[in-house]
Short mmCIF file of C-alpha atoms and ligand atoms in Angstrom, two decimals:
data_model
loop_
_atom_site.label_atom_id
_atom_site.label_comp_id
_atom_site.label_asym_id
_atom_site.label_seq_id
_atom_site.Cartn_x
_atom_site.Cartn_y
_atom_site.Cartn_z
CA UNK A 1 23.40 -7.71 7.36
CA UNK A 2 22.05 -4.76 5.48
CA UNK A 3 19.60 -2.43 7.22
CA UNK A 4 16.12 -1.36 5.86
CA UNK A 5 14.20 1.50 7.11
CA UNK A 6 10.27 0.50 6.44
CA UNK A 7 8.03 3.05 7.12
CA UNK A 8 4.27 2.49 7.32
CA UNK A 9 5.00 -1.18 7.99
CA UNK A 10 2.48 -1.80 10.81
CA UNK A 11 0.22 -1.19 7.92
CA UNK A 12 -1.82 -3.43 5.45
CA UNK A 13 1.30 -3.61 2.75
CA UNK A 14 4.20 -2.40 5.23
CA UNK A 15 3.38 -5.62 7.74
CA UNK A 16 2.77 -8.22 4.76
CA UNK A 17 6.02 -6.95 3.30
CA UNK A 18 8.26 -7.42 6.54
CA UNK A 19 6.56 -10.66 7.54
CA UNK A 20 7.42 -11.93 3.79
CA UNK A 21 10.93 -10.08 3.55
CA UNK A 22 11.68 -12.02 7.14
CA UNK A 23 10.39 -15.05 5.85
CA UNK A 24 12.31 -15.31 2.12
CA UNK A 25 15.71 -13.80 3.92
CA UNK A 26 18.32 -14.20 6.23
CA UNK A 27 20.35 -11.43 5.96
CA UNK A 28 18.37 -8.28 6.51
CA UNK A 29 17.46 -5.98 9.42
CA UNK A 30 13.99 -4.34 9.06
CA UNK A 31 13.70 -1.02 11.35
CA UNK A 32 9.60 -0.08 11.11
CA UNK A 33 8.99 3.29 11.85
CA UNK A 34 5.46 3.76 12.10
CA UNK A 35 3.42 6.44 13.92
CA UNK A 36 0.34 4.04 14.33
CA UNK A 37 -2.37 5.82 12.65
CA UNK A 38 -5.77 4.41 12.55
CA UNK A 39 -4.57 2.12 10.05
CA UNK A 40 -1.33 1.18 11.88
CA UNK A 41 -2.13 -2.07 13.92
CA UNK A 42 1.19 -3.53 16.04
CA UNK A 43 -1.34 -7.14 15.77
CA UNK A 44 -0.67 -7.46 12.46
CA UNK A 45 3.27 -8.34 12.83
CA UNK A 46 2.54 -10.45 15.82
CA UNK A 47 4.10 -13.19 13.95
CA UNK A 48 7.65 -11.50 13.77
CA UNK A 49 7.66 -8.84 16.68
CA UNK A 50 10.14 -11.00 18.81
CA UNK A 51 12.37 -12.25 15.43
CA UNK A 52 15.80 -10.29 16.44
CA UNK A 53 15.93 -8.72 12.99
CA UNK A 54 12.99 -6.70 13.73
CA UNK A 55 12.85 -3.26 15.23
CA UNK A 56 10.04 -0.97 16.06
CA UNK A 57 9.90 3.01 16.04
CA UNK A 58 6.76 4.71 16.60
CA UNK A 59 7.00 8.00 14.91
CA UNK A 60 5.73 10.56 12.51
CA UNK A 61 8.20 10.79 8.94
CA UNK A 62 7.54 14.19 8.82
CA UNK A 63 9.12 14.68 12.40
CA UNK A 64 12.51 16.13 11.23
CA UNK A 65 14.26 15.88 14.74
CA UNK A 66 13.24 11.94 15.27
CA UNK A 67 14.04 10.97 11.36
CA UNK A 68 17.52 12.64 12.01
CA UNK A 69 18.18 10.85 14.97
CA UNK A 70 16.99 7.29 12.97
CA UNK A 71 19.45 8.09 10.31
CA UNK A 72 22.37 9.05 12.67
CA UNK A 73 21.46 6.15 15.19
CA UNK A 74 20.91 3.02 12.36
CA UNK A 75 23.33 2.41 9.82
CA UNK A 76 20.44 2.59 7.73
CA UNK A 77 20.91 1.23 3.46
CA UNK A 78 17.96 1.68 2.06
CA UNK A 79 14.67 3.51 2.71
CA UNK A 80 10.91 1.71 1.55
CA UNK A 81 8.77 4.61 2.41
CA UNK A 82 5.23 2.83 2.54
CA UNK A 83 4.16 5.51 5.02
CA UNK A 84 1.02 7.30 3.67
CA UNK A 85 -2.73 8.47 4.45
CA UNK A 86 -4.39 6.08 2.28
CA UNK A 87 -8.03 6.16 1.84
CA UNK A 88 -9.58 8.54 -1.15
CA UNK A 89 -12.63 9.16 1.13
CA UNK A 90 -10.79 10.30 3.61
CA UNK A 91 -8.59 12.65 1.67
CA UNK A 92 -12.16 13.89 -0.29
CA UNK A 93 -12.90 14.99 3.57
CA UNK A 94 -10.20 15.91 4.78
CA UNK A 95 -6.79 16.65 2.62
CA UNK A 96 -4.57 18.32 4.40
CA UNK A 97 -3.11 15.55 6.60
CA UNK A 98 -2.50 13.70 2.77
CA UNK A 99 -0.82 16.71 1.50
CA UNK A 100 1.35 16.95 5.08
CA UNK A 101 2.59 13.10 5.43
CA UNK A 102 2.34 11.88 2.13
CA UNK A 103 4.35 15.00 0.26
CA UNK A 104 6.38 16.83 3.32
CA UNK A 105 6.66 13.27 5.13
CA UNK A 106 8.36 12.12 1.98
CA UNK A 107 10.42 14.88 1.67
CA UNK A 108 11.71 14.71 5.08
CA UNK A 109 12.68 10.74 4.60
CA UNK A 110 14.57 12.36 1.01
CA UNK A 111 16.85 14.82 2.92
CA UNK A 112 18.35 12.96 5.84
CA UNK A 113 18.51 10.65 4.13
CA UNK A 114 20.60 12.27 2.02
CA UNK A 115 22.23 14.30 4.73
CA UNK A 116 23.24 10.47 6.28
CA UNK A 117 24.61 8.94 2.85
CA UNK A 118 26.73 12.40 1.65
CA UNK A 119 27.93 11.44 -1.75
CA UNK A 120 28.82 7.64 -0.83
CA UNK A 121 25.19 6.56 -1.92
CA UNK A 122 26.39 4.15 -5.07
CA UNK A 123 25.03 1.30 -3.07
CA UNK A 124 22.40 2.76 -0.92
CA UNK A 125 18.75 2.73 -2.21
CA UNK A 126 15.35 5.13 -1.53
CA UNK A 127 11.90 3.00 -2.67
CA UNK A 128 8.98 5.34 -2.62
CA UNK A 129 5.94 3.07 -2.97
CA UNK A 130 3.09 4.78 -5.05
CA UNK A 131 0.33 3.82 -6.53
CA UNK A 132 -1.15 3.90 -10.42
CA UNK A 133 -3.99 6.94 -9.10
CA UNK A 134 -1.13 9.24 -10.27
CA UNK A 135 -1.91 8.55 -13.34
CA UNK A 136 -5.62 9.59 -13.25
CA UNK A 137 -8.60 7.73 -15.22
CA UNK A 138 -8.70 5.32 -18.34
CA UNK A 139 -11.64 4.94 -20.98
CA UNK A 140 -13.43 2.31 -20.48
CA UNK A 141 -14.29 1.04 -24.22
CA UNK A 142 -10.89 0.58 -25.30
CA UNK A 143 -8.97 -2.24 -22.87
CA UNK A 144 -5.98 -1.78 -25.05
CA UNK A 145 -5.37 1.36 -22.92
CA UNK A 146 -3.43 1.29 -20.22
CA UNK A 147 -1.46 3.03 -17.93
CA UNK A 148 2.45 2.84 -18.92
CA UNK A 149 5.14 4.34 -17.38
CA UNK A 150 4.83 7.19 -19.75
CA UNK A 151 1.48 8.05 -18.79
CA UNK A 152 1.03 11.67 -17.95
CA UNK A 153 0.39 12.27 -14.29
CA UNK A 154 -2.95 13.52 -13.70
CA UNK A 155 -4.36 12.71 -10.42
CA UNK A 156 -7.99 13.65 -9.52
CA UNK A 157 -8.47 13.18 -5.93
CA UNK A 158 -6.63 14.69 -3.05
CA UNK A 159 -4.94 11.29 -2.19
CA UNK A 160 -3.78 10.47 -5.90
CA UNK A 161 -2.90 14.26 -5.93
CA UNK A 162 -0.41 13.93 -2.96
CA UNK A 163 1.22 10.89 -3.88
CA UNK A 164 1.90 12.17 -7.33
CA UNK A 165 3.85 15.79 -5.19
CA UNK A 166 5.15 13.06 -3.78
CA UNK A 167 6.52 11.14 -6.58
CA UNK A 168 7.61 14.17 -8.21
CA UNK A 169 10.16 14.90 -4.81
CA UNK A 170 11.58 11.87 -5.40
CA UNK A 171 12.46 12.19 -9.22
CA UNK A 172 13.70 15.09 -8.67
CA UNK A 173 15.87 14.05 -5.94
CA UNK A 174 17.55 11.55 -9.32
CA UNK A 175 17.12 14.37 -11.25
CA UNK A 176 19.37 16.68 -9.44
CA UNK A 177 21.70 14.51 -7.62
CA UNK A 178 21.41 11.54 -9.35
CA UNK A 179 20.46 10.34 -5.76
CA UNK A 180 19.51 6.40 -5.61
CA UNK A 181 15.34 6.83 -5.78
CA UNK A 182 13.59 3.79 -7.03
CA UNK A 183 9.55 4.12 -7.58
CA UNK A 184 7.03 1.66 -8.33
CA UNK A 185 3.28 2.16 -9.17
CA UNK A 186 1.24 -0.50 -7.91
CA UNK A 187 -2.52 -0.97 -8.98
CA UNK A 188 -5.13 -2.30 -6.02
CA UNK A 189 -3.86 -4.47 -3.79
CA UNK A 190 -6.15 -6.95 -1.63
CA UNK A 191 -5.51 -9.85 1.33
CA UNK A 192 -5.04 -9.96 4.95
CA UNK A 193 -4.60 -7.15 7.39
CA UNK A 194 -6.24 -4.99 5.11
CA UNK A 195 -8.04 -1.89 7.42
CA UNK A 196 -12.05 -2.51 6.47
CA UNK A 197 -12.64 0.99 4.73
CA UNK A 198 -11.25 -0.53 1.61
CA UNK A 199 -13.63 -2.20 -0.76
CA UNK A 200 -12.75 -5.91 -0.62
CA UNK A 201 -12.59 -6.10 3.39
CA UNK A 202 -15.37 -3.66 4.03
CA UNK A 203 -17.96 -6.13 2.00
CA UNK A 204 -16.73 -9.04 3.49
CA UNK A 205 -17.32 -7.38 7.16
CA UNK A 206 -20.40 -6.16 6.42
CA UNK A 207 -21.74 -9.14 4.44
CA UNK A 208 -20.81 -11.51 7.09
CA UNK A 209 -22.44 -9.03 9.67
CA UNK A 210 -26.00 -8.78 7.07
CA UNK A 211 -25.20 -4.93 6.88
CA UNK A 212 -25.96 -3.29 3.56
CA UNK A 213 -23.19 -2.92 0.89
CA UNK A 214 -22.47 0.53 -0.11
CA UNK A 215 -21.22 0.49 -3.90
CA UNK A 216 -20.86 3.79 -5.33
CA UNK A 217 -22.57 5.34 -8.41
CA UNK A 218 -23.45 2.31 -10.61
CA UNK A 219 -20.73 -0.25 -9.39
CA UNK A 220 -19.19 -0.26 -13.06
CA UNK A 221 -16.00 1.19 -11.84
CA UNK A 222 -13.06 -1.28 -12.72
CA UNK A 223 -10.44 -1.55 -10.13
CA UNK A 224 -6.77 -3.83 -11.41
CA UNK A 225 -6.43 -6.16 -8.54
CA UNK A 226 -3.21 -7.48 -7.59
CA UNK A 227 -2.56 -9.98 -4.61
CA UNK A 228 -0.62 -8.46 -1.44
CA UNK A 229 2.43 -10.56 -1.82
CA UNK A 230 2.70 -10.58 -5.49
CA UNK A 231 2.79 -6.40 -4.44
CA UNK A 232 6.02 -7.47 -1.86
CA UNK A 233 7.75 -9.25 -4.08
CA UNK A 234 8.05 -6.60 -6.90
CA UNK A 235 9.22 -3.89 -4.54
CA UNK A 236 11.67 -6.50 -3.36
CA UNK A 237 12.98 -7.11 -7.07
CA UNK A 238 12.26 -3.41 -7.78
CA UNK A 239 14.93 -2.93 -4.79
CA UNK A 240 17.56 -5.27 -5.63
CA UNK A 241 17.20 -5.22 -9.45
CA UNK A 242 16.04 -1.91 -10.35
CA UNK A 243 17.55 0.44 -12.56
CA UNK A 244 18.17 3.93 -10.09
CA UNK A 245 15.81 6.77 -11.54
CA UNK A 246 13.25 4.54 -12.84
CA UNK A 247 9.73 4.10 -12.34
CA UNK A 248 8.02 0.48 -12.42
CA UNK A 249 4.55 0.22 -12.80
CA UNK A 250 3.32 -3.46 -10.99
CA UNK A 251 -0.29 -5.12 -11.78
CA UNK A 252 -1.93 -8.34 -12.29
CA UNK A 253 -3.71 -7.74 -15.58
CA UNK A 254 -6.56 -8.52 -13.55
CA UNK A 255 -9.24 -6.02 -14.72
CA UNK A 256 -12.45 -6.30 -12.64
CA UNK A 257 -16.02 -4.00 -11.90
CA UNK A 258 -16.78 -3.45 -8.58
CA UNK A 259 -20.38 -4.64 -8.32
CA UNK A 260 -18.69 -8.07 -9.98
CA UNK A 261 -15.93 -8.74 -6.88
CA UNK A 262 -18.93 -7.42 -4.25
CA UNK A 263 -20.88 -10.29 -6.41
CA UNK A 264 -18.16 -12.79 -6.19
CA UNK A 265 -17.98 -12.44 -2.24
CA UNK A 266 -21.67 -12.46 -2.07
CA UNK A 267 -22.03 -15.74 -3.47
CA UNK A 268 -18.69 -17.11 -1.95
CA UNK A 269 -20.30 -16.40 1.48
CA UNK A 270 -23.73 -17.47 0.31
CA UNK A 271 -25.24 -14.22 1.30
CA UNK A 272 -28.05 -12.68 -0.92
CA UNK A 273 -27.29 -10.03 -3.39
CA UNK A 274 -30.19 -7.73 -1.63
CA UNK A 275 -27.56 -6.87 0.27
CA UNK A 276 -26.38 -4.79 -2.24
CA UNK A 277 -27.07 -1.06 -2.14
CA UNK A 278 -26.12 1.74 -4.94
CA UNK A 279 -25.18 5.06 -2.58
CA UNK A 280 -24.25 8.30 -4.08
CA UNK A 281 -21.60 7.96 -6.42
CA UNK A 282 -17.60 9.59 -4.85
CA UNK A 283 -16.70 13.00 -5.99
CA UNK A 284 -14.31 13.27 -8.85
CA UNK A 285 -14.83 8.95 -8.88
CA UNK A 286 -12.53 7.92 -11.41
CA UNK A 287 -13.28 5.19 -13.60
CA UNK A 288 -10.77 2.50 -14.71
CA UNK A 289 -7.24 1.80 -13.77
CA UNK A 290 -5.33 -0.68 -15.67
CA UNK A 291 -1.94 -1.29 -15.52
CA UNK A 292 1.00 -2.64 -18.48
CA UNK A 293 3.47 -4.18 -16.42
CA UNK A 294 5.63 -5.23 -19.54
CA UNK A 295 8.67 -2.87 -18.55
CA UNK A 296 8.78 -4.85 -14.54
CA UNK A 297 8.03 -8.02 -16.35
CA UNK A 298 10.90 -7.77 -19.55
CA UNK A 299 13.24 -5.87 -17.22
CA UNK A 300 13.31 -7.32 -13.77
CA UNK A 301 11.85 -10.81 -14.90
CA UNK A 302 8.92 -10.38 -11.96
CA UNK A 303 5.47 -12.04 -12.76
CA UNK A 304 2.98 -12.44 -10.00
CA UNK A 305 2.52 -15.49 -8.95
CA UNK A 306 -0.98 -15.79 -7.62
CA UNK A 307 -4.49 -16.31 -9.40
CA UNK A 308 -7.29 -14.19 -8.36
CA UNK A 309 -9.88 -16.56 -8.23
CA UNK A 310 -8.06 -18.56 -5.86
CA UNK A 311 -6.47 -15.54 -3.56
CA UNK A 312 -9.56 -14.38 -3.33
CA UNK A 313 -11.22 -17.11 -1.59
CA UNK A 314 -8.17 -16.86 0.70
CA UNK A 315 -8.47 -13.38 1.45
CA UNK A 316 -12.26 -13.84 2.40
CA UNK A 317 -11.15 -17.19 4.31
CA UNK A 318 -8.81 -14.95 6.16
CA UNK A 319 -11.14 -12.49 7.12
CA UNK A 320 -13.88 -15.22 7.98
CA UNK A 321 -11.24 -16.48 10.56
CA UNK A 322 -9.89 -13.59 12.06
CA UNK A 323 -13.16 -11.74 12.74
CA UNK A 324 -11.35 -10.73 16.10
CA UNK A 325 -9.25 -8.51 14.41
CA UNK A 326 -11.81 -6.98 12.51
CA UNK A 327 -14.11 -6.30 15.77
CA UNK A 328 -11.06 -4.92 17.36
CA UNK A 329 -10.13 -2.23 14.73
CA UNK A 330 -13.10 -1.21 14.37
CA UNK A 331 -14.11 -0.56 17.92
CA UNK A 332 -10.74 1.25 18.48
CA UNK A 333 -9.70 -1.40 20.99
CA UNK A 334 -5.90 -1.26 19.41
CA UNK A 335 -6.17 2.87 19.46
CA UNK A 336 -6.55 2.21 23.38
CA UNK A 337 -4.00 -0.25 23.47
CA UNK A 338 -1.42 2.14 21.40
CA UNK A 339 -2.29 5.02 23.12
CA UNK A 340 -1.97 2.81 25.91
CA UNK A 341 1.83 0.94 25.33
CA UNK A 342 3.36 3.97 23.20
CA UNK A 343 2.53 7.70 24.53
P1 LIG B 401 -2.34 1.66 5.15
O1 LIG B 401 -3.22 2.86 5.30
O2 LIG B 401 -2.88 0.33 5.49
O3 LIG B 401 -1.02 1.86 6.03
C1 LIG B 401 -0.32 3.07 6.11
C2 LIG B 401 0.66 2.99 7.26
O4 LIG B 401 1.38 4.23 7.32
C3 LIG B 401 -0.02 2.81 8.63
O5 LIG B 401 0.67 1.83 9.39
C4 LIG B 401 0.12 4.17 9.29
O6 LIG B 401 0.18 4.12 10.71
C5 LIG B 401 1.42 4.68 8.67
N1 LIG B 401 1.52 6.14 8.67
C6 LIG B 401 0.58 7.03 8.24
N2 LIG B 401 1.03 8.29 8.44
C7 LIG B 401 2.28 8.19 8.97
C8 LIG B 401 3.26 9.13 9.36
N3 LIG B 401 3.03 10.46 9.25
N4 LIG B 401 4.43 8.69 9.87
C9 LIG B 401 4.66 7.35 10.01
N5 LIG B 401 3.77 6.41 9.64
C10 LIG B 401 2.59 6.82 9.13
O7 LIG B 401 -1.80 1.71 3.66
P2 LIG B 401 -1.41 0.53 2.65
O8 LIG B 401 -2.62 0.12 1.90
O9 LIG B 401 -0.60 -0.47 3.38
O10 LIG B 401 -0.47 1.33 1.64
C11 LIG B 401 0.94 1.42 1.84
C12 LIG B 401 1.55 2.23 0.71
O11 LIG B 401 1.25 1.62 -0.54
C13 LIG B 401 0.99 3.66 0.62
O12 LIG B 401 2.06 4.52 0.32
C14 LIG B 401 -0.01 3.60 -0.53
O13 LIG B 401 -0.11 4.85 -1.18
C15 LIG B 401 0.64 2.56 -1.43
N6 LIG B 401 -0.29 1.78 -2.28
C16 LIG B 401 -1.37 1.13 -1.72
C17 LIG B 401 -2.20 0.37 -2.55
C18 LIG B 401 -3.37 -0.40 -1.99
O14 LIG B 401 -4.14 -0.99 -2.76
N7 LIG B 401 -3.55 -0.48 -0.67
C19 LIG B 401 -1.94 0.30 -3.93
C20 LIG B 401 -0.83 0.98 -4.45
C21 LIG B 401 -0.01 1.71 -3.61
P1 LIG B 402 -11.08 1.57 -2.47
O1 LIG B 402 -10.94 0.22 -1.87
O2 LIG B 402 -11.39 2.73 -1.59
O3 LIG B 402 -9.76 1.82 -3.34
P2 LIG B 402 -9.44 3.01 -4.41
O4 LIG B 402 -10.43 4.09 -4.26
O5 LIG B 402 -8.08 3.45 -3.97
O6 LIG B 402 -9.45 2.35 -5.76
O7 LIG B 402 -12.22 1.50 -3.57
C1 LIG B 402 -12.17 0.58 -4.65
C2 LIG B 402 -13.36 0.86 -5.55
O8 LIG B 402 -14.57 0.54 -4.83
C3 LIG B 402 -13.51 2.32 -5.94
O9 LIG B 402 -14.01 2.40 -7.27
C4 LIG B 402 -14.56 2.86 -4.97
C5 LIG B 402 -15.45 1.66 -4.74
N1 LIG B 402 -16.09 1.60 -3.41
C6 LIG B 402 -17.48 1.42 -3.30
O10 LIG B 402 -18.21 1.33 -4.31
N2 LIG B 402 -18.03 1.34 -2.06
C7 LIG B 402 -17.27 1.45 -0.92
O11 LIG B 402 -17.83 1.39 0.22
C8 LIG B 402 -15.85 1.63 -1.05
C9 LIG B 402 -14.98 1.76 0.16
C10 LIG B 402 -15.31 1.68 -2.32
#
């Protein structure tokens, strides 16, 4: 059995990946240590709560005495460190809890778990997953452009800002020790168990509910949209098959303007496109992200496997049938219930 630490996985990746990594094998131990933000629901791993290769921790990563005692108390291999403060609203209102958990939080996760490993870490493994926001804002008149690997960092918002300190950590932790980092840059991900502040869930929810549709600026934003699973299974062949030090960037080639998905959903729900409302534009909004995936794709032979068209019907067939869990997240019933079962 070999022992992975997931943090963040009550979250909209985190519990996709463990229900999926549970699902495809039969020799792994997933500990999820989660402090159940906002965005952390237990509901969404009801599926695999009881499975006995699935343990639960509700903490913070940036708690050094608790992380410590995970390490010493878990004969822990490898480390997928989806644990993060997520939303770029949020961070434009609020940054400092980005800066804390996604930079110091990751940092934390980096020492003991070098502290744990010593020098023995040949087969151990630390996956920090980021996203492509590091690398800032693409034209928009030239689609051969896109981000590579090589791509300067240049994060605008407070959010792409902290995951970037945050990538930078974990180089560094190669860098200097030659420590076992892995980190791959994903582009946006959509499907179930998604919180509904994101784009794709927060139109469906509010279409379905005939509540107005904020798109920012003039909706010609393009977003690279990559199914949730197709998202699991590269960190899982980033994990097994990556080269240590590297960086993997992982996208669909799947290059679409917002006020064309918030279309697509519209129709697909036959609601009317007066729904649709233009709202101040986001500060500092940045334009295009577009990812080449060629070095995942030559190197590690991983392709997604899902079409959006049809994944997106799915998604919104998801949300049309689990409109419980929407109502419940968003009237705070599972904050009661957490603060309820775990303080
Ligand atoms: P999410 O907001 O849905 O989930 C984040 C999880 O982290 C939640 O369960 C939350 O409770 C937990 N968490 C937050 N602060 C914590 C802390 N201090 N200690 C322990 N747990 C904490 O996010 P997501 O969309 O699932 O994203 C997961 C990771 O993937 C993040 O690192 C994010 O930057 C990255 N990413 C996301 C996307 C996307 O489209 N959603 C794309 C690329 C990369
Ligand atoms: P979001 O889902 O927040 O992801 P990210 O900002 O990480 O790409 O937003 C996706 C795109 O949709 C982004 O260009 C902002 C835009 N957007 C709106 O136009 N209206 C909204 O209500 C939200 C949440 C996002």
């Amino acid at each position: 059995m070999k022992n992975i630490l997931i943090t963040g996985g009550s979250g909209f990746i985190g519990s996709n990946f463990i229900e999926y990594i549970l699902k495809i094998t039969n020799d792994v131990k997933i500990i999820n240590f989660d402090n159940l933000t906002y965005a952390g629901n237990p509901e969404n791993l009801k599926n695999i709560e009881n499975d006995a290769r699935y343990k639960f921790i509700k903490g913070d990563i940036c708690d050094e005495e608790l992380v410590s005692k995970i390490f010493s108390e878990n004969n822990i291999d490898s480390v997928i460190n989806f644990a993060a403060e997520t939303h770029v609203d949020r961070s434009i209102h609020d940054p400092n809890i980005f800066i804390k958990t996604n930079v110091l939080g990751t940092g934390v996760l980096l020492s003991n778990a070098k502290r744990t490993w010593g020098d023995n870490f040949s087969d151990k493994r630390f996956l920090q997953v980021s996203t492509d926001e590091v690398y800032g804002t693409l034209p928009e008149d030239d689609k051969s452009i896109k981000f590579t690997e090589n791509t300067p960092l240049q994060p605008h918002s407070p959010y792409s800002a902290s995951k970037t300190g945050a990538d930078c950590v974990v180089q560094s932790y190669f860098d200097t020790y030659k420590f076992p980092t892995l980190i791959t840059r994903c582009s946006n991900n959509y499907g179930p168990y998604q919180f509904p502040e994101k784009l794709i869930p927060l139109i469906i929810n509010n279409a379905l509910n005939d509540k107005d549709l904020p798109i920012y600026g003039d909706g010609k934003q393009i977003r690279d949209w990559l199914f949730v699973e197709d998202h699991c299974d590269a960190i899982w062949t980033v994990l097994n098959k990556g080269k240590i030090g590297e960086v993997y960037n992982v996208g669909g080639d799947n290059e679409i303007m917002n006020i064309d998905i918030v279309k697509h959903i519209l129709d697909h729900l036959k609601k009317p496109h007066s729904l649709i409302t233009y709202v101040k534009d986001r500060l500092g909004h940045d334009r295009r992200y577009a990812i080449d995936a060629a070095k995942i794709k030559n190197e590690l032979e991983w392709t997604p496997k899902y079409k959006f068209e049809d994944k997106i019907k799915d998604t919104i067939d998801w949300y049309l049938s689990n409109s419980e869990w929407i109502n419940n997240v968003i009237s705070g019933e599972y904050q009661n219930w957490i603060d309820k079962n775990y303080k």
